[in-house]
mmCIF file of C-alpha atoms and ligand atoms in Angstrom:
data_model
loop_
_atom_site.group_PDB
_atom_site.id
_atom_site.type_symbol
_atom_site.label_atom_id
_atom_site.label_comp_id
_atom_site.label_asym_id
_atom_site.label_seq_id
_atom_site.Cartn_x
_atom_site.Cartn_y
_atom_site.Cartn_z
ATOM 1 C CA MET A 1 12.561 15.684 -11.415
ATOM 2 C CA ILE A 2 10.124 16.306 -8.541
ATOM 3 C CA GLN A 3 8.840 19.857 -8.555
ATOM 4 C CA ALA A 4 6.745 21.613 -5.897
ATOM 5 C CA LEU A 5 3.505 22.974 -7.352
ATOM 6 C CA SER A 6 1.400 25.479 -5.429
ATOM 7 C CA ASN A 7 -2.312 25.779 -6.291
ATOM 8 C CA HIS A 8 -4.546 28.752 -5.431
ATOM 9 C CA SER A 9 -5.654 27.373 -2.069
ATOM 10 C CA GLY A 10 -1.977 27.469 -1.129
ATOM 11 C CA ASP A 11 -1.649 23.643 -0.961
ATOM 12 C CA THR A 12 1.806 22.402 -2.073
ATOM 13 C CA THR A 13 1.903 19.036 -4.016
ATOM 14 C CA GLN A 14 4.828 17.281 -5.689
ATOM 15 C CA LYS A 15 4.678 16.283 -9.319
ATOM 16 C CA PHE A 16 6.722 13.504 -10.781
ATOM 17 C CA THR A 17 8.257 14.046 -14.239
ATOM 18 C CA SER A 18 10.782 11.253 -13.701
ATOM 19 C CA PRO A 19 10.354 7.451 -13.966
ATOM 20 C CA GLY A 20 10.583 6.975 -10.259
ATOM 21 C CA ARG A 21 7.618 6.023 -8.165
ATOM 22 C CA LEU A 22 6.563 6.200 -4.618
ATOM 23 C CA ILE A 23 4.772 3.191 -2.979
ATOM 24 C CA VAL A 24 3.440 3.382 0.551
ATOM 25 C CA PHE A 25 2.583 0.391 2.647
ATOM 26 C CA THR A 26 0.469 1.189 5.611
ATOM 27 C CA GLY A 27 -1.923 -0.711 8.091
ATOM 28 C CA PRO A 28 -2.001 -1.451 11.761
ATOM 29 C CA SER A 29 1.087 -2.367 13.906
ATOM 30 C CA GLY A 30 1.527 -6.215 13.909
ATOM 31 C CA VAL A 31 -0.350 -6.901 10.737
ATOM 32 C CA GLY A 32 2.879 -8.039 9.050
ATOM 33 C CA LYS A 33 4.117 -5.027 7.115
ATOM 34 C CA GLY A 34 7.670 -5.419 8.074
ATOM 35 C CA THR A 35 7.565 -9.285 7.430
ATOM 36 C CA LEU A 36 6.163 -8.570 3.989
ATOM 37 C CA MET A 37 8.531 -5.795 3.255
ATOM 38 C CA ARG A 38 11.555 -7.921 4.032
ATOM 39 C CA SER A 39 10.334 -10.668 1.692
ATOM 40 C CA LEU A 40 9.569 -8.128 -1.047
ATOM 41 C CA LEU A 41 13.013 -6.701 -0.809
ATOM 42 C CA GLN A 42 14.585 -10.116 -0.953
ATOM 43 C CA ARG A 43 12.556 -10.807 -4.075
ATOM 44 C CA HIS A 44 13.149 -7.402 -5.589
ATOM 45 C CA PRO A 45 16.540 -5.935 -4.439
ATOM 46 C CA GLU A 46 16.094 -3.105 -7.033
ATOM 47 C CA LEU A 47 13.523 -1.555 -4.710
ATOM 48 C CA TYR A 48 14.784 1.323 -2.517
ATOM 49 C CA TYR A 49 13.433 0.943 1.059
ATOM 50 C CA SER A 50 13.284 4.236 2.887
ATOM 51 C CA VAL A 51 14.737 3.865 6.431
ATOM 52 C CA SER A 52 12.700 5.910 8.887
ATOM 53 C CA ALA A 53 13.892 7.826 11.920
ATOM 54 C CA THR A 54 12.310 6.958 15.376
ATOM 55 C CA THR A 55 12.593 7.985 18.963
ATOM 56 C CA ARG A 56 11.547 4.310 19.930
ATOM 57 C CA SER A 57 14.339 2.200 21.588
ATOM 58 C CA PRO A 58 15.782 -0.592 19.432
ATOM 59 C CA ARG A 59 14.272 -4.026 19.837
ATOM 60 C CA PRO A 60 16.626 -6.865 20.230
ATOM 61 C CA GLY A 61 18.298 -7.418 16.836
ATOM 62 C CA GLU A 62 17.361 -4.200 15.312
ATOM 63 C CA VAL A 63 20.244 -2.422 13.634
ATOM 64 C CA ASP A 64 20.670 1.338 13.621
ATOM 65 C CA GLY A 65 20.632 2.669 9.915
ATOM 66 C CA LYS A 66 19.133 -0.574 8.612
ATOM 67 C CA ASP A 67 15.872 -0.969 10.537
ATOM 68 C CA TYR A 68 15.556 2.639 11.671
ATOM 69 C CA TYR A 69 17.696 5.582 12.558
ATOM 70 C CA PHE A 70 17.334 5.530 16.247
ATOM 71 C CA ILE A 71 17.483 9.146 17.585
ATOM 72 C CA ASP A 72 16.433 10.994 20.639
ATOM 73 C CA ARG A 73 13.519 13.435 20.991
ATOM 74 C CA HIS A 74 15.670 16.495 20.881
ATOM 75 C CA LYS A 75 17.193 15.453 17.534
ATOM 76 C CA PHE A 76 13.822 14.409 16.197
ATOM 77 C CA ASP A 77 12.277 17.791 17.106
ATOM 78 C CA GLN A 78 15.195 19.532 15.504
ATOM 79 C CA MET A 79 14.706 17.624 12.288
ATOM 80 C CA VAL A 80 10.961 18.437 12.277
ATOM 81 C CA ARG A 81 11.828 22.174 12.614
ATOM 82 C CA GLU A 82 14.335 22.064 9.775
ATOM 83 C CA GLY A 83 11.851 20.391 7.473
ATOM 84 C CA GLU A 84 13.966 17.287 7.136
ATOM 85 C CA PHE A 85 10.897 14.889 7.196
ATOM 86 C CA LEU A 86 8.663 14.214 4.392
ATOM 87 C CA GLU A 87 6.053 13.228 6.883
ATOM 88 C CA TRP A 88 6.164 12.344 10.558
ATOM 89 C CA ALA A 89 3.700 11.128 13.203
ATOM 90 C CA GLU A 90 3.466 10.173 16.917
ATOM 91 C CA PHE A 91 2.539 6.560 17.402
ATOM 92 C CA ALA A 92 2.009 4.663 20.587
ATOM 93 C CA GLY A 93 4.124 7.174 22.578
ATOM 94 C CA ASN A 94 7.076 7.525 20.045
ATOM 95 C CA CYS A 95 7.816 9.625 17.056
ATOM 96 C CA TYR A 96 8.492 8.291 13.562
ATOM 97 C CA GLY A 97 9.475 10.159 10.454
ATOM 98 C CA THR A 98 10.524 9.650 6.791
ATOM 99 C CA PRO A 99 13.717 11.490 5.858
ATOM 100 C CA ARG A 100 12.917 13.716 2.871
ATOM 101 C CA ALA A 101 16.249 14.102 0.996
ATOM 102 C CA SER A 102 16.959 10.385 0.368
ATOM 103 C CA VAL A 103 13.409 9.696 -0.882
ATOM 104 C CA ILE A 104 13.306 12.639 -3.274
ATOM 105 C CA ASN A 105 16.796 11.811 -4.536
ATOM 106 C CA GLN A 106 16.032 8.171 -5.184
ATOM 107 C CA ILE A 107 12.691 9.105 -6.976
ATOM 108 C CA ASN A 108 14.596 11.590 -9.120
ATOM 109 C CA ALA A 109 17.032 8.851 -9.961
ATOM 110 C CA GLY A 110 14.193 6.744 -11.318
ATOM 111 C CA GLN A 111 14.042 4.366 -8.313
ATOM 112 C CA LEU A 112 10.928 2.603 -7.135
ATOM 113 C CA VAL A 113 10.896 3.824 -3.496
ATOM 114 C CA VAL A 114 8.868 1.967 -0.809
ATOM 115 C CA LEU A 115 7.771 3.387 2.513
ATOM 116 C CA GLU A 116 6.338 1.412 5.404
ATOM 117 C CA ILE A 117 4.624 3.784 7.693
ATOM 118 C CA GLU A 118 1.445 4.224 9.866
ATOM 119 C CA VAL A 119 -1.874 5.758 8.697
ATOM 120 C CA GLU A 120 -1.381 9.315 9.707
ATOM 121 C CA GLY A 121 1.853 9.519 7.871
ATOM 122 C CA ALA A 122 0.462 7.780 4.795
ATOM 123 C CA ARG A 123 -2.286 10.534 4.741
ATOM 124 C CA GLN A 124 0.398 13.234 4.790
ATOM 125 C CA ILE A 125 2.334 11.557 1.926
ATOM 126 C CA ARG A 126 -0.912 11.247 -0.123
ATOM 127 C CA ALA A 127 -1.505 15.108 0.262
ATOM 128 C CA THR A 128 1.948 15.802 -0.939
ATOM 129 C CA PHE A 129 2.314 13.099 -3.639
ATOM 130 C CA PRO A 130 -1.117 12.494 -5.116
ATOM 131 C CA GLN A 131 0.406 10.113 -7.613
ATOM 132 C CA MET A 132 1.733 7.632 -4.964
ATOM 133 C CA LEU A 133 0.440 4.097 -4.938
ATOM 134 C CA SER A 134 -0.882 3.291 -1.475
ATOM 135 C CA ILE A 135 -1.314 -0.297 -0.219
ATOM 136 C CA PHE A 136 -3.255 -0.969 3.097
ATOM 137 C CA ILE A 137 -2.443 -4.274 4.718
ATOM 138 C CA LEU A 138 -5.317 -5.735 6.590
ATOM 139 C CA PRO A 139 -5.278 -8.591 9.284
ATOM 140 C CA PRO A 140 -7.677 -11.541 8.817
ATOM 141 C CA SER A 141 -9.270 -10.354 12.177
ATOM 142 C CA LEU A 142 -8.608 -8.299 15.127
ATOM 143 C CA ASP A 143 -8.165 -11.430 17.278
ATOM 144 C CA GLU A 144 -5.337 -12.552 14.829
ATOM 145 C CA LEU A 145 -3.790 -9.104 14.975
ATOM 146 C CA GLU A 146 -3.599 -9.331 18.729
ATOM 147 C CA ASN A 147 -2.090 -12.877 18.419
ATOM 148 C CA ARG A 148 0.593 -11.486 16.098
ATOM 149 C CA LEU A 149 1.477 -8.586 18.315
ATOM 150 C CA ARG A 150 1.775 -10.974 21.287
ATOM 151 C CA SER A 151 3.724 -13.730 19.313
ATOM 152 C CA ARG A 152 6.141 -11.029 18.180
ATOM 153 C CA GLY A 153 7.064 -10.870 21.728
ATOM 154 C CA GLN A 154 8.812 -7.544 21.567
ATOM 155 C CA ASP A 155 6.425 -5.050 22.994
ATOM 156 C CA SER A 156 5.251 -4.532 26.654
ATOM 157 C CA GLU A 157 1.576 -5.161 27.416
ATOM 158 C CA ALA A 158 0.970 -1.454 27.619
ATOM 159 C CA ALA A 159 2.495 -1.018 24.197
ATOM 160 C CA ILE A 160 0.408 -3.820 22.696
ATOM 161 C CA ALA A 161 -2.749 -2.293 24.232
ATOM 162 C CA ARG A 162 -1.928 1.099 22.658
ATOM 163 C CA ARG A 163 -1.340 -0.503 19.293
ATOM 164 C CA LEU A 164 -4.627 -2.496 19.433
ATOM 165 C CA LEU A 165 -6.637 0.537 20.353
ATOM 166 C CA ARG A 166 -5.231 2.506 17.359
ATOM 167 C CA ALA A 167 -5.699 -0.407 15.041
ATOM 168 C CA GLU A 168 -9.431 -0.328 14.974
ATOM 169 C CA THR A 169 -9.562 3.320 13.812
ATOM 170 C CA GLU A 170 -6.767 2.608 11.365
ATOM 171 C CA ILE A 171 -8.679 -0.306 9.801
ATOM 172 C CA GLU A 172 -11.792 1.870 9.423
ATOM 173 C CA ALA A 173 -9.535 4.183 7.199
ATOM 174 C CA SER A 174 -8.448 1.358 4.901
ATOM 175 C CA ASP A 175 -10.804 2.498 2.091
ATOM 176 C CA GLU A 176 -8.863 5.775 1.972
ATOM 177 C CA PHE A 177 -6.011 3.969 0.201
ATOM 178 C CA ASP A 178 -5.683 2.581 -3.348
ATOM 179 C CA ILE A 179 -5.413 -1.120 -2.658
ATOM 180 C CA GLN A 180 -6.326 -3.357 0.360
ATOM 181 C CA ILE A 181 -4.624 -6.709 0.820
ATOM 182 C CA VAL A 182 -5.369 -9.104 3.594
ATOM 183 C CA ASN A 183 -2.286 -10.700 5.100
ATOM 184 C CA ASP A 184 -3.711 -14.056 5.921
ATOM 185 C CA ASN A 185 -1.417 -16.379 4.096
ATOM 186 C CA LEU A 186 1.992 -14.680 3.693
ATOM 187 C CA ASP A 187 2.826 -15.934 0.196
ATOM 188 C CA SER A 188 -0.657 -14.957 -1.207
ATOM 189 C CA ALA A 189 -0.348 -11.522 0.332
ATOM 190 C CA LEU A 190 3.193 -11.169 -1.199
ATOM 191 C CA ASN A 191 1.883 -12.377 -4.574
ATOM 192 C CA ALA A 192 -0.941 -9.728 -4.427
ATOM 193 C CA ILE A 193 1.642 -7.016 -3.610
ATOM 194 C CA GLU A 194 3.827 -8.062 -6.573
ATOM 195 C CA ALA A 195 0.709 -8.008 -8.840
ATOM 196 C CA ALA A 196 0.023 -4.469 -7.757
ATOM 197 C CA LEU A 197 3.632 -3.154 -8.260
ATOM 198 C CA PHE A 198 4.853 -4.978 -11.395
HETATM 199 P P1 ADP B 1 4.296 -4.881 11.497
HETATM 200 O O1 ADP B 1 5.577 -4.608 10.749
HETATM 201 O O2 ADP B 1 3.022 -4.635 10.630
HETATM 202 O O3 ADP B 1 4.226 -4.242 12.798
HETATM 203 P P2 ADP B 1 5.475 -7.617 11.674
HETATM 204 O O4 ADP B 1 5.967 -7.789 10.339
HETATM 205 O O5 ADP B 1 6.440 -7.238 12.802
HETATM 206 O O6 ADP B 1 4.185 -6.466 11.723
HETATM 207 O O7 ADP B 1 4.616 -8.930 12.034
HETATM 208 C C1 ADP B 1 4.045 -9.117 13.421
HETATM 209 C C2 ADP B 1 4.048 -10.633 13.818
HETATM 210 O O8 ADP B 1 3.197 -11.314 12.890
HETATM 211 C C3 ADP B 1 5.518 -11.198 13.542
HETATM 212 O O9 ADP B 1 5.722 -12.140 14.552
HETATM 213 C C4 ADP B 1 5.333 -11.931 12.231
HETATM 214 O O10 ADP B 1 6.204 -13.171 12.112
HETATM 215 C C5 ADP B 1 3.890 -12.336 12.228
HETATM 216 N N1 ADP B 1 3.304 -12.499 10.852
HETATM 217 C C6 ADP B 1 3.404 -11.656 9.812
HETATM 218 N N2 ADP B 1 2.708 -12.060 8.838
HETATM 219 C C7 ADP B 1 2.029 -13.227 9.137
HETATM 220 C C8 ADP B 1 1.136 -14.116 8.554
HETATM 221 N N3 ADP B 1 0.824 -13.972 7.269
HETATM 222 N N4 ADP B 1 0.741 -15.206 9.201
HETATM 223 C C9 ADP B 1 1.114 -15.381 10.456
HETATM 224 N N5 ADP B 1 2.022 -14.602 11.158
HETATM 225 C C10 ADP B 1 2.454 -13.482 10.454
HETATM 226 P P1 5GP B 2 7.178 -0.163 15.251
HETATM 227 O O1 5GP B 2 7.465 0.536 16.515
HETATM 228 O O2 5GP B 2 6.307 -1.402 15.449
HETATM 229 O O3 5GP B 2 8.480 -0.410 14.421
HETATM 230 O O4 5GP B 2 6.368 0.840 14.287
HETATM 231 C C1 5GP B 2 5.187 1.341 14.780
HETATM 232 C C2 5GP B 2 4.411 1.926 13.613
HETATM 233 O O5 5GP B 2 5.140 3.079 13.065
HETATM 234 C C3 5GP B 2 4.231 0.975 12.434
HETATM 235 O O6 5GP B 2 2.879 0.946 12.010
HETATM 236 C C4 5GP B 2 5.194 1.425 11.377
HETATM 237 O O7 5GP B 2 4.762 1.188 10.113
HETATM 238 C C5 5GP B 2 5.085 2.835 11.591
HETATM 239 N N1 5GP B 2 6.277 3.721 11.060
HETATM 240 C C6 5GP B 2 7.554 3.314 10.848
HETATM 241 N N2 5GP B 2 8.290 4.207 10.295
HETATM 242 C C7 5GP B 2 7.453 5.336 10.175
HETATM 243 C C8 5GP B 2 7.670 6.619 9.621
HETATM 244 O O8 5GP B 2 8.681 7.050 9.070
HETATM 245 N N3 5GP B 2 6.591 7.473 9.612
HETATM 246 C C9 5GP B 2 5.389 7.024 10.103
HETATM 247 N N4 5GP B 2 4.321 7.932 10.070
HETATM 248 N N5 5GP B 2 5.162 5.869 10.695
HETATM 249 C C10 5GP B 2 6.244 4.957 10.666
#
């Protein structure tokens, strides 16, 4: 079971006493986290992927409940107030959050749970779950990151600019996380992730 532990400074952390594990993938937008995650889940269907909630509008092809829970700002704020998120952050003009209950239930059931979230949220998770394994995905270069954001072809110029601006400070924080993997060749990056997990 996961238990909340309070220390004398008032911090609350969570301690695992079950075989479940929490794995957090983070890194700048456009680096290929989602692509890597989809391939990883195909290879390892036993992994539990936590579907996040967001106030962002769906991109073409995205499915509610599979890619995200698409909710409005009013509902998001209500979920924040009611403590329904394990972490949440504002990113490039929208809000994103990890639903708490399903993640805790799956870890307690012994599952390997994976989150794919931006850096601020990953920091919040680390503060709550010091035992998590965190993997930071790096681009081969900033130019390549920009190419990928553009070639994805799903964000406006303004959204791409906001993502690139944030990417530089995110990449500077990569050392805060347990493992850094450069997503240059997709298969090599996937193999490196598997080596870290299994
Ligand atoms: P993120 O989830 O980190 O925002 P995506 O998975 O959406 O990033 O990937 C952004 C774009 O980069 C997509 O068009 C994807 O196909 C492409 N991409 C991902 N990994 C690689 C790679 N190793 N080499 C070239 N292109 C990649
Ligand atoms: P996108 O809009 O490209 O799908 O996601 C933008 C950023 O938000 C990505 O870096 C993605 O990893 C991150 N993100 C997705 N879900 C969550 C979440 O639940 N919490 C946080 N903090 N970030 C998330």
